[in-house]
């Protein structure tokens, strides 16, 4: 194992450049076709190494989270929105447990998007998204997101083609607004293979303690696998903008996937150039006040 | 160090019985007066032991969290509400980072109560509390809570005596309703001493990276220390009901405090008798469907 692979200068490894979905549609298509879900670009080659490298960056990640939070005391609006998308079993929950679980829960804002409620359906599709955005200083995590409105809704024709088409533009405009308001947006597509999904579903069936996670409809959805891949391709190419990139994370190996999302988050936080806000009081005076107390 | 002190049968250690605030007001007063914030009842005696014992119960805590969540798939309404109260620097944030940080963030619902907003002030004091309750299957954590309305509001006479008086009853009725709806309520008063608070404030002043956490008003509040202790005594004795007990956690030693809150949570989860919901589909049939796929 090399030296300090995850505590290096940003020049040593730039995982974002390896996993980013190009903004040019033709290039993006080519790149997505080339990525093997079992591959481990730029990353550890086995579970032990992944755990060791994650441990090594965990402290920096935690320190940067504190700085981000401190920044909010300074009337700055900086915050991060991490969007997690992927087919069933791709590991959105695993990333949250293992990678997001490294962070301090107090400065997280996690929202899991389910099928829209009756009330949500009465509003524009971005309404419920706006209602669940992180506050300044927080790291927001979306477990599924507004992209469901161009994924499952497209695959099952729950909206007409024209509506779906307009949503890509709506999403891009929306995300650009967020960036203008101090957001850093990090969108991760957890790219699991159809074979690997089958294995994971079989594992759930073979373990009675995991039956509550299984739904026979998960198998029905597999019949639409190719349509989903097309919908992902469209979403990722249409909405990987310079403001808000998509990253395609190979997800057949859980330890690579967990390491990679944390690493992408680390690189994004480093780029935010987070300093503690300036001290707004006289330290010596406050010290003296405490020491002068009669009690 | 003894054997498996935190993986024992519940009979071996019942921390709740050691820390519970009695429902009888006279007994409660006596017990609260007796508790030394530096003491470590039933717990580890030093930091190393605390870390080791916390590691030992972490797995069971995580497993019980999964079971609680699985229960929600079964239309059961079980959930936990952990209320954290304490003076500034008592360590609400530390408990969330170190103890709640052991859990899977996806099934947490954390809410931090600040000074009420203009909108919140227009409503009954429990309005904003009801809006931030955990869903079934979640562990909700309140960093401060509805108790602020009988603590800071009482100390600074932000409401008249009659109103404050009526709030104790309102709180008890509210919490009883929650219990009827499947909540387990665990209320922890992190009991820090005035001297220890002074040390922690000085530490913040001595570390420029912690200045953002310091507010000169924190020292002003120390002038009201005794009034706060009286207000806590009233809140804890009036609202430690058989439905929703208060636990007084000695908090001068951070490692004891963090261990103790996790241990109280563990004992509460054990008592909920959480089973995985029954399987609702034919496992063999679903297995076959997956294996029969043409792909």
GROMACS .gro file of C-alpha atoms in nm, chain A residues 11-275:
model
  265
   11UNK     CA    1  -0.308   1.724  -0.749
   12UNK     CA    2  -0.221   1.365  -0.666
   13UNK     CA    3  -0.567   1.224  -0.727
   14UNK     CA    4  -0.863   1.405  -0.876
   15UNK     CA    5  -1.138   1.146  -0.862
   16UNK     CA    6  -1.388   1.393  -0.996
   17UNK     CA    7  -1.204   1.416  -1.327
   18UNK     CA    8  -1.208   1.037  -1.351
   19UNK     CA    9  -1.578   0.991  -1.279
   20UNK     CA   10  -1.735   1.309  -1.415
   21UNK     CA   11  -1.997   1.276  -1.684
   22UNK     CA   12  -1.884   1.508  -1.968
   23UNK     CA   13  -2.108   1.800  -2.051
   24UNK     CA   14  -2.083   1.717  -2.420
   25UNK     CA   15  -2.361   1.462  -2.490
   26UNK     CA   16  -2.163   1.253  -2.739
   27UNK     CA   17  -1.861   1.230  -2.510
   28UNK     CA   18  -2.086   1.157  -2.217
   29UNK     CA   19  -2.252   0.868  -2.399
   30UNK     CA   20  -1.917   0.719  -2.486
   31UNK     CA   21  -1.780   0.756  -2.135
   32UNK     CA   22  -2.087   0.602  -1.972
   33UNK     CA   23  -2.073   0.306  -2.208
   34UNK     CA   24  -1.707   0.253  -2.117
   35UNK     CA   25  -1.750   0.238  -1.739
   36UNK     CA   26  -1.752  -0.113  -1.600
   37UNK     CA   27  -1.962  -0.124  -1.279
   38UNK     CA   28  -1.704  -0.367  -1.136
   39UNK     CA   29  -1.411  -0.132  -1.199
   40UNK     CA   30  -1.238   0.076  -0.931
   41UNK     CA   31  -1.094   0.384  -1.108
   42UNK     CA   32  -0.847   0.580  -0.895
   43UNK     CA   33  -0.950   0.382  -0.592
   44UNK     CA   34  -0.854   0.102  -0.360
   45UNK     CA   35  -0.832  -0.247  -0.504
   46UNK     CA   36  -0.978  -0.444  -0.220
   47UNK     CA   37  -1.193  -0.402   0.088
   48UNK     CA   38  -0.906  -0.375   0.337
   49UNK     CA   39  -0.742  -0.098   0.138
   50UNK     CA   40  -1.078   0.079   0.100
   51UNK     CA   41  -1.137   0.076   0.476
   52UNK     CA   42  -0.783   0.199   0.544
   53UNK     CA   43  -0.805   0.479   0.289
   54UNK     CA   44  -1.149   0.584   0.413
   55UNK     CA   45  -1.020   0.595   0.771
   56UNK     CA   46  -0.738   0.815   0.647
   57UNK     CA   47  -0.964   1.079   0.490
   58UNK     CA   48  -1.237   1.061   0.757
   59UNK     CA   49  -1.065   1.312   0.987
   60UNK     CA   50  -1.022   1.569   0.712
   61UNK     CA   51  -1.383   1.519   0.605
   62UNK     CA   52  -1.501   1.579   0.962
   63UNK     CA   53  -1.280   1.887   0.998
   64UNK     CA   54  -1.412   2.033   0.673
   65UNK     CA   55  -1.768   1.966   0.786
   66UNK     CA   56  -1.702   2.173   1.099
   67UNK     CA   57  -1.556   2.455   0.889
   68UNK     CA   58  -1.858   2.450   0.659
   69UNK     CA   59  -2.086   2.476   0.959
   70UNK     CA   60  -1.877   2.754   1.115
   71UNK     CA   61  -1.909   2.947   0.788
   72UNK     CA   62  -2.285   2.967   0.837
   73UNK     CA   63  -2.221   3.179   1.150
   74UNK     CA   64  -2.061   3.427   0.917
   75UNK     CA   65  -2.374   3.497   0.713
   76UNK     CA   66  -2.225   3.306   0.424
   77UNK     CA   67  -2.466   3.075   0.248
   78UNK     CA   68  -2.228   2.795   0.162
   79UNK     CA   69  -2.372   2.446   0.175
   80UNK     CA   70  -2.348   2.116  -0.008
   81UNK     CA   71  -2.617   1.913  -0.172
   82UNK     CA   72  -2.524   1.552  -0.242
   83UNK     CA   73  -2.771   1.380  -0.473
   84UNK     CA   74  -2.770   0.999  -0.470
   85UNK     CA   75  -2.940   0.815  -0.753
   86UNK     CA   76  -2.922   0.456  -0.866
   87UNK     CA   77  -3.128   0.147  -0.938
   88UNK     CA   78  -3.265  -0.056  -0.646
   89UNK     CA   79  -2.982  -0.218  -0.448
   90UNK     CA   80  -2.725   0.018  -0.603
   91UNK     CA   81  -2.639   0.120  -0.249
   92UNK     CA   82  -2.782   0.462  -0.171
   93UNK     CA   83  -2.858   0.337   0.178
   94UNK     CA   84  -2.515   0.178   0.210
   95UNK     CA   85  -2.340   0.503   0.119
   96UNK     CA   86  -2.549   0.693   0.374
   97UNK     CA   87  -2.477   0.442   0.648
   98UNK     CA   88  -2.106   0.394   0.581
   99UNK     CA   89  -1.987   0.723   0.431
  100UNK     CA   90  -2.232   0.985   0.552
  101UNK     CA   91  -2.222   0.799   0.883
  102UNK     CA   92  -1.864   0.928   0.923
  103UNK     CA   93  -1.999   1.281   0.962
  104UNK     CA   94  -2.153   1.464   1.255
  105UNK     CA   95  -2.531   1.411   1.231
  106UNK     CA   96  -2.605   1.760   1.366
  107UNK     CA   97  -2.499   1.933   1.047
  108UNK     CA   98  -2.660   1.690   0.804
  109UNK     CA   99  -2.995   1.737   0.632
  110UNK     CA  100  -3.101   1.407   0.488
  111UNK     CA  101  -3.413   1.360   0.285
  112UNK     CA  102  -3.543   1.044   0.128
  113UNK     CA  103  -3.778   1.095  -0.166
  114UNK     CA  104  -4.058   0.839  -0.198
  115UNK     CA  105  -4.346   0.824  -0.444
  116UNK     CA  106  -4.503   1.173  -0.431
  117UNK     CA  107  -4.790   1.218  -0.186
  118UNK     CA  108  -5.131   1.347  -0.294
  119UNK     CA  109  -5.031   1.695  -0.179
  120UNK     CA  110  -4.696   1.685  -0.357
  121UNK     CA  111  -4.864   1.580  -0.681
  122UNK     CA  112  -5.073   1.899  -0.675
  123UNK     CA  113  -4.757   2.110  -0.699
  124UNK     CA  114  -4.478   2.160  -0.952
  125UNK     CA  115  -4.237   1.865  -0.932
  126UNK     CA  116  -3.966   2.085  -0.776
  127UNK     CA  117  -4.194   2.203  -0.494
  128UNK     CA  118  -4.113   1.916  -0.259
  129UNK     CA  119  -3.746   1.947  -0.348
  130UNK     CA  120  -3.734   2.315  -0.250
  131UNK     CA  121  -3.901   2.223   0.080
  132UNK     CA  122  -3.621   1.986   0.172
  133UNK     CA  123  -3.305   2.175   0.085
  134UNK     CA  124  -3.019   2.203   0.335
  135UNK     CA  125  -2.967   2.523   0.534
  136UNK     CA  126  -2.639   2.716   0.514
  137UNK     CA  127  -2.361   2.521   0.684
  138UNK     CA  128  -2.529   2.186   0.630
  139UNK     CA  129  -2.445   1.895   0.408
  140UNK     CA  130  -2.774   1.794   0.247
  141UNK     CA  131  -2.818   1.442   0.119
  142UNK     CA  132  -3.094   1.342  -0.119
  143UNK     CA  133  -3.172   0.972  -0.124
  144UNK     CA  134  -3.338   0.983  -0.466
  145UNK     CA  135  -3.432   1.332  -0.578
  146UNK     CA  136  -3.598   1.549  -0.842
  147UNK     CA  137  -3.435   1.318  -1.096
  148UNK     CA  138  -3.704   1.060  -1.026
  149UNK     CA  139  -3.928   1.291  -1.231
  150UNK     CA  140  -3.721   1.217  -1.541
  151UNK     CA  141  -3.642   0.855  -1.450
  152UNK     CA  142  -3.930   0.642  -1.319
  153UNK     CA  143  -4.176   0.897  -1.461
  154UNK     CA  144  -4.020   0.863  -1.804
  155UNK     CA  145  -3.987   0.484  -1.797
  156UNK     CA  146  -4.349   0.438  -1.696
  157UNK     CA  147  -4.476   0.728  -1.906
  158UNK     CA  148  -4.626   0.891  -1.597
  159UNK     CA  149  -4.587   1.224  -1.775
  160UNK     CA  150  -4.603   1.298  -2.148
  161UNK     CA  151  -4.287   1.338  -2.355
  162UNK     CA  152  -4.313   1.714  -2.377
  163UNK     CA  153  -4.342   1.747  -2.000
  164UNK     CA  154  -4.041   1.522  -1.943
  165UNK     CA  155  -3.844   1.724  -2.200
  166UNK     CA  156  -3.920   2.050  -2.025
  167UNK     CA  157  -3.812   1.907  -1.690
  168UNK     CA  158  -3.447   1.875  -1.794
  169UNK     CA  159  -3.442   2.250  -1.852
  170UNK     CA  160  -3.634   2.316  -1.531
  171UNK     CA  161  -3.381   2.109  -1.338
  172UNK     CA  162  -3.084   2.288  -1.493
  173UNK     CA  163  -3.232   2.630  -1.417
  174UNK     CA  164  -3.320   2.522  -1.064
  175UNK     CA  165  -2.971   2.390  -0.993
  176UNK     CA  166  -2.813   2.703  -1.137
  177UNK     CA  167  -3.021   2.910  -0.894
  178UNK     CA  168  -2.900   2.697  -0.606
  179UNK     CA  169  -2.538   2.744  -0.706
  180UNK     CA  170  -2.599   3.120  -0.715
  181UNK     CA  171  -2.729   3.092  -0.360
  182UNK     CA  172  -2.409   2.931  -0.228
  183UNK     CA  173  -2.474   2.564  -0.297
  184UNK     CA  174  -2.214   2.317  -0.414
  185UNK     CA  175  -2.402   2.039  -0.592
  186UNK     CA  176  -2.254   1.691  -0.616
  187UNK     CA  177  -2.462   1.436  -0.805
  188UNK     CA  178  -2.366   1.070  -0.787
  189UNK     CA  179  -2.513   0.799  -1.006
  190UNK     CA  180  -2.439   0.469  -0.834
  191UNK     CA  181  -2.392   0.246  -1.132
  192UNK     CA  182  -2.477  -0.114  -1.045
  193UNK     CA  183  -2.495  -0.391  -1.307
  194UNK     CA  184  -2.806  -0.596  -1.370
  195UNK     CA  185  -2.626  -0.916  -1.264
  196UNK     CA  186  -2.509  -0.760  -0.942
  197UNK     CA  187  -2.862  -0.642  -0.868
  198UNK     CA  188  -2.986  -0.996  -0.913
  199UNK     CA  189  -2.725  -1.123  -0.665
  200UNK     CA  190  -2.824  -0.861  -0.410
  201UNK     CA  191  -3.195  -0.937  -0.445
  202UNK     CA  192  -3.121  -1.308  -0.399
  203UNK     CA  193  -2.921  -1.225  -0.087
  204UNK     CA  194  -3.220  -1.041   0.055
  205UNK     CA  195  -3.443  -1.337  -0.017
  206UNK     CA  196  -3.198  -1.576   0.147
  207UNK     CA  197  -3.184  -1.377   0.472
  208UNK     CA  198  -3.515  -1.362   0.663
  209UNK     CA  199  -3.391  -1.053   0.851
  210UNK     CA  200  -3.379  -0.873   0.518
  211UNK     CA  201  -3.722  -0.970   0.388
  212UNK     CA  202  -3.865  -0.637   0.507
  213UNK     CA  203  -3.640  -0.470   0.250
  214UNK     CA  204  -3.772  -0.682  -0.034
  215UNK     CA  205  -4.072  -0.604  -0.248
  216UNK     CA  206  -4.185  -0.831  -0.533
  217UNK     CA  207  -4.228  -0.512  -0.739
  218UNK     CA  208  -3.847  -0.483  -0.737
  219UNK     CA  209  -3.836  -0.778  -0.975
  220UNK     CA  210  -4.107  -0.626  -1.198
  221UNK     CA  211  -3.890  -0.316  -1.230
  222UNK     CA  212  -3.602  -0.526  -1.361
  223UNK     CA  213  -3.809  -0.590  -1.674
  224UNK     CA  214  -3.760  -0.221  -1.753
  225UNK     CA  215  -3.382  -0.228  -1.698
  226UNK     CA  216  -3.288  -0.107  -2.047
  227UNK     CA  217  -3.545   0.172  -2.037
  228UNK     CA  218  -3.402   0.285  -1.706
  229UNK     CA  219  -3.051   0.286  -1.852
  230UNK     CA  220  -3.176   0.505  -2.138
  231UNK     CA  221  -3.350   0.739  -1.895
  232UNK     CA  222  -3.034   0.764  -1.683
  233UNK     CA  223  -2.828   0.834  -1.993
  234UNK     CA  224  -3.062   1.117  -2.090
  235UNK     CA  225  -3.074   1.263  -1.740
  236UNK     CA  226  -2.699   1.244  -1.687
  237UNK     CA  227  -2.609   1.393  -2.024
  238UNK     CA  228  -2.876   1.662  -2.027
  239UNK     CA  229  -2.815   1.768  -1.666
  240UNK     CA  230  -2.438   1.740  -1.616
  241UNK     CA  231  -2.376   2.113  -1.635
  242UNK     CA  232  -2.068   2.312  -1.539
  243UNK     CA  233  -2.263   2.425  -1.232
  244UNK     CA  234  -2.369   2.084  -1.120
  245UNK     CA  235  -2.184   1.784  -1.251
  246UNK     CA  236  -2.293   1.425  -1.251
  247UNK     CA  237  -2.043   1.161  -1.144
  248UNK     CA  238  -2.089   0.800  -1.249
  249UNK     CA  239  -1.967   0.582  -0.960
  250UNK     CA  240  -1.907   0.213  -1.036
  251UNK     CA  241  -2.114   0.042  -0.768
  252UNK     CA  242  -2.078  -0.333  -0.801
  253UNK     CA  243  -1.811  -0.328  -0.531
  254UNK     CA  244  -1.961  -0.177  -0.220
  255UNK     CA  245  -1.625  -0.083  -0.068
  256UNK     CA  246  -1.522   0.112  -0.379
  257UNK     CA  247  -1.860   0.285  -0.402
  258UNK     CA  248  -1.849   0.396  -0.035
  259UNK     CA  249  -1.491   0.516  -0.060
  260UNK     CA  250  -1.556   0.698  -0.389
  261UNK     CA  251  -1.857   0.900  -0.273
  262UNK     CA  252  -1.667   1.010   0.038
  263UNK     CA  253  -1.369   1.102  -0.176
  264UNK     CA  254  -1.587   1.309  -0.413
  265UNK     CA  255  -1.734   1.485  -0.111
  266UNK     CA  256  -1.386   1.550   0.026
  267UNK     CA  257  -1.266   1.702  -0.301
  268UNK     CA  258  -1.577   1.922  -0.320
  269UNK     CA  259  -1.530   2.045   0.036
  270UNK     CA  260  -1.161   2.117  -0.025
  271UNK     CA  261  -1.256   2.332  -0.322
  272UNK     CA  262  -1.491   2.544  -0.113
  273UNK     CA  263  -1.191   2.703   0.055
  274UNK     CA  264  -1.356   2.709   0.395
  275UNK     CA  265  -1.205   2.931   0.662
   0.00000   0.00000   0.00000
